[in-house]
Coordinates of C-alpha atoms in Angstrom, one line a residue:
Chain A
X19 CA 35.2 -16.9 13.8
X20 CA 38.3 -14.3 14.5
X21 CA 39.7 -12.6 12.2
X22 CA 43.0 -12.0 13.4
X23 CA 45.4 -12.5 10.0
X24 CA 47.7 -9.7 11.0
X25 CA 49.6 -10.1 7.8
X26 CA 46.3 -10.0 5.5
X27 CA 46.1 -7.1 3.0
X28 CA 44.3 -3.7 4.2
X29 CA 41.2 -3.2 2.3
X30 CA 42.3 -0.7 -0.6
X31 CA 41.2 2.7 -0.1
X32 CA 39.1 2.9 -3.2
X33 CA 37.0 0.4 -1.8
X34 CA 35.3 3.5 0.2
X35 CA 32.5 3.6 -1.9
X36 CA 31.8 -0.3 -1.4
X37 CA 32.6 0.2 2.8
X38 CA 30.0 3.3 2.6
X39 CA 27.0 1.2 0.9
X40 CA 27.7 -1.1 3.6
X41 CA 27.4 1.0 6.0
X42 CA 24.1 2.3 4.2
X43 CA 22.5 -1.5 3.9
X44 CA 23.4 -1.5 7.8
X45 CA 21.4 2.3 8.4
X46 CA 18.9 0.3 6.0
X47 CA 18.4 -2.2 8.4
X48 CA 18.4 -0.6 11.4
X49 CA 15.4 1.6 9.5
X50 CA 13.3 -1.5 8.6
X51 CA 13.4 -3.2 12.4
X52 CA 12.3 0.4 13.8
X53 CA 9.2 0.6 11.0
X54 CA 8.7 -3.0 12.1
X55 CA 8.8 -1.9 15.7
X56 CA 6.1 0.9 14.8
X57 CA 3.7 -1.8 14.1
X58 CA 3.2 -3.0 17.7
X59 CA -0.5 -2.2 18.9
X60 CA -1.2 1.1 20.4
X61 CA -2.8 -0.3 23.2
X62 CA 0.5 -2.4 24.0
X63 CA 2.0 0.2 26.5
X64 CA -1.4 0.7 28.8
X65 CA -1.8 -2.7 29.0
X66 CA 1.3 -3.3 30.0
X67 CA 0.9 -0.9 32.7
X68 CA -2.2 -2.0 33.9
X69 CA -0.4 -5.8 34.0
X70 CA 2.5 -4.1 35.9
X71 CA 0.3 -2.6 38.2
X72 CA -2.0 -5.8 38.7
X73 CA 1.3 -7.5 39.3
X74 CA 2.7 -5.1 42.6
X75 CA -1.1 -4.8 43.8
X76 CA -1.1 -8.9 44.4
X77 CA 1.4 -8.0 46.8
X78 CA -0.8 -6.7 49.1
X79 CA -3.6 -9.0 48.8
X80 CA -4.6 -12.1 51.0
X81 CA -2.8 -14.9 49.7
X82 CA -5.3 -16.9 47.6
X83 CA -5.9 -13.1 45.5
X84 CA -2.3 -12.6 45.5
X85 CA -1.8 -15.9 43.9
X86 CA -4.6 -15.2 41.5
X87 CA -3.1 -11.5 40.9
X88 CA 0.7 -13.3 40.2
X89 CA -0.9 -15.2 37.6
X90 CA -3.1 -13.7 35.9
X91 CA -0.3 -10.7 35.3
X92 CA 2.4 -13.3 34.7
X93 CA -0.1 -14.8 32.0
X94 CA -1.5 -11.2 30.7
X95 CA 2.3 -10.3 30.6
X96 CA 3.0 -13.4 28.6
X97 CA 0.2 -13.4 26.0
X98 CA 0.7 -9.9 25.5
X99 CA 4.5 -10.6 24.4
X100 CA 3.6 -12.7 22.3
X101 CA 1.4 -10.5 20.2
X102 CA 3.6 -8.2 20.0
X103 CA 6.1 -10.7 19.0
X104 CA 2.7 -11.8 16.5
X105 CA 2.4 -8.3 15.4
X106 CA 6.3 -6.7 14.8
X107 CA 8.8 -10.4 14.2
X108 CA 10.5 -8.8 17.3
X109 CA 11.3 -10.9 20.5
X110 CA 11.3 -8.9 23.5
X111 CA 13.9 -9.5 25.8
X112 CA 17.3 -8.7 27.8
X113 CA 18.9 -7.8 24.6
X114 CA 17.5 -5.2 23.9
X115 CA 19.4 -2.0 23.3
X116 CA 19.1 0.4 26.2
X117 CA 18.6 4.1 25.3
X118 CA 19.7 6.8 27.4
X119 CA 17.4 9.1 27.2
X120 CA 15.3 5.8 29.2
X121 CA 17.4 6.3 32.3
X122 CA 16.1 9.7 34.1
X123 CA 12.7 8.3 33.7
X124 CA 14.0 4.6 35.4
X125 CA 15.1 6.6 38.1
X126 CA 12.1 9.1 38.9
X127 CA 9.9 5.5 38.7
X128 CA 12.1 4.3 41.2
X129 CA 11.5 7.6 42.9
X130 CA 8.0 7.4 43.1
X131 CA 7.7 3.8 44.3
X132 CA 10.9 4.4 47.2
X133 CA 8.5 7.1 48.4
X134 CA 5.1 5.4 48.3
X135 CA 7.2 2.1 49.7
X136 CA 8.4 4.3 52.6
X137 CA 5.3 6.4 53.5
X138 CA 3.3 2.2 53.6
X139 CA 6.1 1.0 55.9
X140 CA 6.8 3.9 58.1
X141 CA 3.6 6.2 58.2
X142 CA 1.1 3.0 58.1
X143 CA -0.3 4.6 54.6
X144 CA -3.8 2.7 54.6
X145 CA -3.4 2.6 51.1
X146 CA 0.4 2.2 50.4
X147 CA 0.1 -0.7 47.8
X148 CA -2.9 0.5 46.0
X149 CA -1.3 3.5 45.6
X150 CA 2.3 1.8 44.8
X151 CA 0.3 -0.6 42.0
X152 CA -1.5 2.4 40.5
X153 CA 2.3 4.3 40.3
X154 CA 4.0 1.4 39.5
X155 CA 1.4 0.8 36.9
X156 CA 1.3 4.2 35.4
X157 CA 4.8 4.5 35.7
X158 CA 5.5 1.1 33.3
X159 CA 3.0 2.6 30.7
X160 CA 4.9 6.2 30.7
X161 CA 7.9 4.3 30.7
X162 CA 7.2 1.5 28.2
X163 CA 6.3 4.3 25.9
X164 CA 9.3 6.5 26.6
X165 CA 11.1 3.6 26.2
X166 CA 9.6 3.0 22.5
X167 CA 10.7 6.6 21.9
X168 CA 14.3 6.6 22.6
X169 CA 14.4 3.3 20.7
X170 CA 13.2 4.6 17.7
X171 CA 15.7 8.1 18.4
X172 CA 18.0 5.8 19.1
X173 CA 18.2 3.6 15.9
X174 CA 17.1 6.7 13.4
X175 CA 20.4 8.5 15.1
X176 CA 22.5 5.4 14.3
X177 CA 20.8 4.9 10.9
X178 CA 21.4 8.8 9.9
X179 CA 24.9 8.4 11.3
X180 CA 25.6 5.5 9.1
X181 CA 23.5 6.9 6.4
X182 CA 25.6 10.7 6.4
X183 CA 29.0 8.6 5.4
Chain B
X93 CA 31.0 2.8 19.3
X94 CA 34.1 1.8 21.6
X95 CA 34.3 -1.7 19.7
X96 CA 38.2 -3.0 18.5
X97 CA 38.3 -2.1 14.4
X98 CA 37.7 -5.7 13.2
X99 CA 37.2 -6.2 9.6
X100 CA 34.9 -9.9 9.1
X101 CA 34.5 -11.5 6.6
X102 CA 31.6 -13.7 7.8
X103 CA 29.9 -10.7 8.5
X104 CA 30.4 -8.6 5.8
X105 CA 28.3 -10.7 3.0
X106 CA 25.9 -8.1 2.0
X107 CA 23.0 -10.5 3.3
X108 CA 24.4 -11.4 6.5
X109 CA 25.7 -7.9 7.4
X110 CA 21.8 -7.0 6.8
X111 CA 20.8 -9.9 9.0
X112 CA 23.4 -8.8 11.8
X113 CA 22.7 -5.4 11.9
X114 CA 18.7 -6.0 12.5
X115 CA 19.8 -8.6 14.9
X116 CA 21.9 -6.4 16.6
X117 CA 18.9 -3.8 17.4
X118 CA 16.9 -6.0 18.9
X119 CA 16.7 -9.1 21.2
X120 CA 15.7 -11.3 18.5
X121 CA 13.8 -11.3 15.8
X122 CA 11.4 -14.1 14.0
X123 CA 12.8 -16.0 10.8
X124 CA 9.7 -14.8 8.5
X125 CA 10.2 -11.3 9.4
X126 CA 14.1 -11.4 8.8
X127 CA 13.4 -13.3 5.5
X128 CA 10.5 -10.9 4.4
X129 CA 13.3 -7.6 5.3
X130 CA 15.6 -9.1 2.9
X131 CA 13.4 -10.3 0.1
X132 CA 15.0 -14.2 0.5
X133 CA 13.6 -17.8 0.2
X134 CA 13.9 -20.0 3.0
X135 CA 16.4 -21.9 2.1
X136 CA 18.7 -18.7 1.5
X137 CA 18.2 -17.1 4.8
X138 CA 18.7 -20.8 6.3
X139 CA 21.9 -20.8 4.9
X140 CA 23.1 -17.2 6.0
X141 CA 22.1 -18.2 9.5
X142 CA 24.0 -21.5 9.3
X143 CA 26.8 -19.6 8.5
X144 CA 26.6 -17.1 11.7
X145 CA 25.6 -19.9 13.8
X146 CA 28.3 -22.0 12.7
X147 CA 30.4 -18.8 13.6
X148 CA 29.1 -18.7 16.7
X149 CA 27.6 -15.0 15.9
X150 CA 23.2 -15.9 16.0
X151 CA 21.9 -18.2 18.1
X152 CA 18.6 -19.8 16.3
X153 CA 15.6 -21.3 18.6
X154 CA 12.6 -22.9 17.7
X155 CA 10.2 -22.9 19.6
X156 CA 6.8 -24.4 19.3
X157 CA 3.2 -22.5 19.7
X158 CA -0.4 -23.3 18.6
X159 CA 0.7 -26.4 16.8
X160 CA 3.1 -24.7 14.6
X161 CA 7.0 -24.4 14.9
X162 CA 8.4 -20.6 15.3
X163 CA 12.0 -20.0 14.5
X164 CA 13.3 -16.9 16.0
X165 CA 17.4 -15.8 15.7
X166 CA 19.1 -13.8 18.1
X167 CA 22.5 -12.4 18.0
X168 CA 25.2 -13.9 20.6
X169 CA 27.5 -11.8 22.6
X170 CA 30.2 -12.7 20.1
X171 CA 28.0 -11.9 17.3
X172 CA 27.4 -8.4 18.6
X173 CA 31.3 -7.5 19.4
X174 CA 32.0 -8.7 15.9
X175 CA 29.8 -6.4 14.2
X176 CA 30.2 -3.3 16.1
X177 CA 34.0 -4.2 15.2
X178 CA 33.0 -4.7 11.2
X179 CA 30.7 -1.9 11.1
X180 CA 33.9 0.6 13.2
X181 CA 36.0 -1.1 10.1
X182 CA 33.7 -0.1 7.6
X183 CA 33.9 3.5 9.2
X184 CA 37.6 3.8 9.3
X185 CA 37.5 2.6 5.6
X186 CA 35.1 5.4 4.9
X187 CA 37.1 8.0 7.1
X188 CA 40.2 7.0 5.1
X189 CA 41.7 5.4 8.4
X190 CA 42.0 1.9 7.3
X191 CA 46.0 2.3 8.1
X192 CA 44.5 2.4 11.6
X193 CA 42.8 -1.0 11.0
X194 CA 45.0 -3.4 13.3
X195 CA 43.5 -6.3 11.6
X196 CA 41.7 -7.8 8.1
X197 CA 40.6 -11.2 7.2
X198 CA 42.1 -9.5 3.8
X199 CA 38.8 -9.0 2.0
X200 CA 39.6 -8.7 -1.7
X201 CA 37.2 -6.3 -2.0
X202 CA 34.6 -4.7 -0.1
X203 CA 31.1 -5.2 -1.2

């Protein structure tokens, strides 16, 4: 629904008071989902790594383990979604805000894997994928965490924003 | 916030601007724990997400899972635009810029 009534009335500026205890419910809110978001299990993050890491390691198995490997993450990654989801009301998905403070760690993960990629495809690394898996795995752990962090920055800044009018 | 100043009165029911701005942090969240944050029955949140579903602002899913039916709401693309627009109105009002305001739904009164 638009609200486009160009003619409407302006709200009056003595409704201030009301606009700022809106803007408090909305700081209010924002509070409550990151409390919630706080109630996800501590041992989410590792074991998400450890899934992440499964996941890139079936990449260099034979293809019956790799299959087994694509699974069993793609399950692990599943179930574990869901207790979170159990745990905290939160779906996790695309939606998600994206923090900033998340980015410079993105791009020193992607760092780390380029350069393990490279050194198995060009130097014949014997242990390239291990060693990409273990990264990549470590990497989604420091990351997922990171990633918590900034969210919780991230919506205490906008509630203290909201919170100061 | 770079969204347009948008005043909405859909949004701005005390309930459903609460419901909107946990949405909006989030990619979705499940009915019991949106219900629980506000303190609602069933049938009251129901009705607040009608509304913003009939606005085209929350999408609702069910979904079922162990034998039992999960009902999760997420906030649509509209949905978000709208209340980063309400909540830069609410601001303005606040900042004593509503002049600035290029639009209202012509809320009698805020709150």
């Amino acid at each position: 629904m638009e609200n486009d009534a160009a003619g409407a009335p302006k709200p009056d500026p003595a409704d201030a008071d009301a606009a700022r205890a809106a803007l408090e419910s909305v700081a209010a809110s924002k509070a409550l989902v990151a409390e919630r978001m706080r109630r996800g299990p501590r041992w989410y993050n590792p074991v998400y790594g450890a899934l992440c890491g499964l996941l890139i390691l079936s990449i260099g198995l034979p293809k019956v383990w790799f299959l087994v490997g694509v699974v069993v993450s793609a399950i692990g990654l599943g179930v574990l979604a869901g207790i979170y989801r159990k745990r905290t009301g939160i779906v996790l998905g695309a939606g998600n805000p994206r923090p900033r403070g998340i980015y410079p760690w993105l791009v020193a993960v992607l760092g780390v894997a380029g350069v393990a990629s490279y050194l198995d495809g060009h130097h014949g690394f014997p242990l390239g994928v291990p060693i990409v898996a273990v990264c990549a795995g470590v990497a989604c752990w420091v990351l997922s965490r990171r990633y918590d962090a900034a969210l919780f920055a991230l919506l205490e800044e906008q509630g203290d924003d909201e919170g100061r009018r | 916030m770079t969204a347009d100043v948008r005043f909405d009165e859909v949004i701005h029911a005390p309930q459903r601007l609460r419901i909107v701005a946990m949405l909006a942090s989030v990619a979705g969240l499940e009915f019991a724990a949106v219900r629980d944050a506000l303190d609602v029955s069933d049938s009251v949140l129901s009705k607040h997400l009608k509304v913003l579903e009939d606005a085209g602002y929350v999408k609702v899913q069910k979904t079922k899972r162990s034998g039992r039916t999960w009902t999760s709401a997420s906030l649509t693309w509209a949905g978000r635009s709208a209340y980063e627009g309400h909540v830069a109105a609410l601001r303005a009002i606040v900042d004593g810029a509503a002049e600035a305001m290029p639009s209202a739904s012509g809320p009698s009164g805020v709150g």
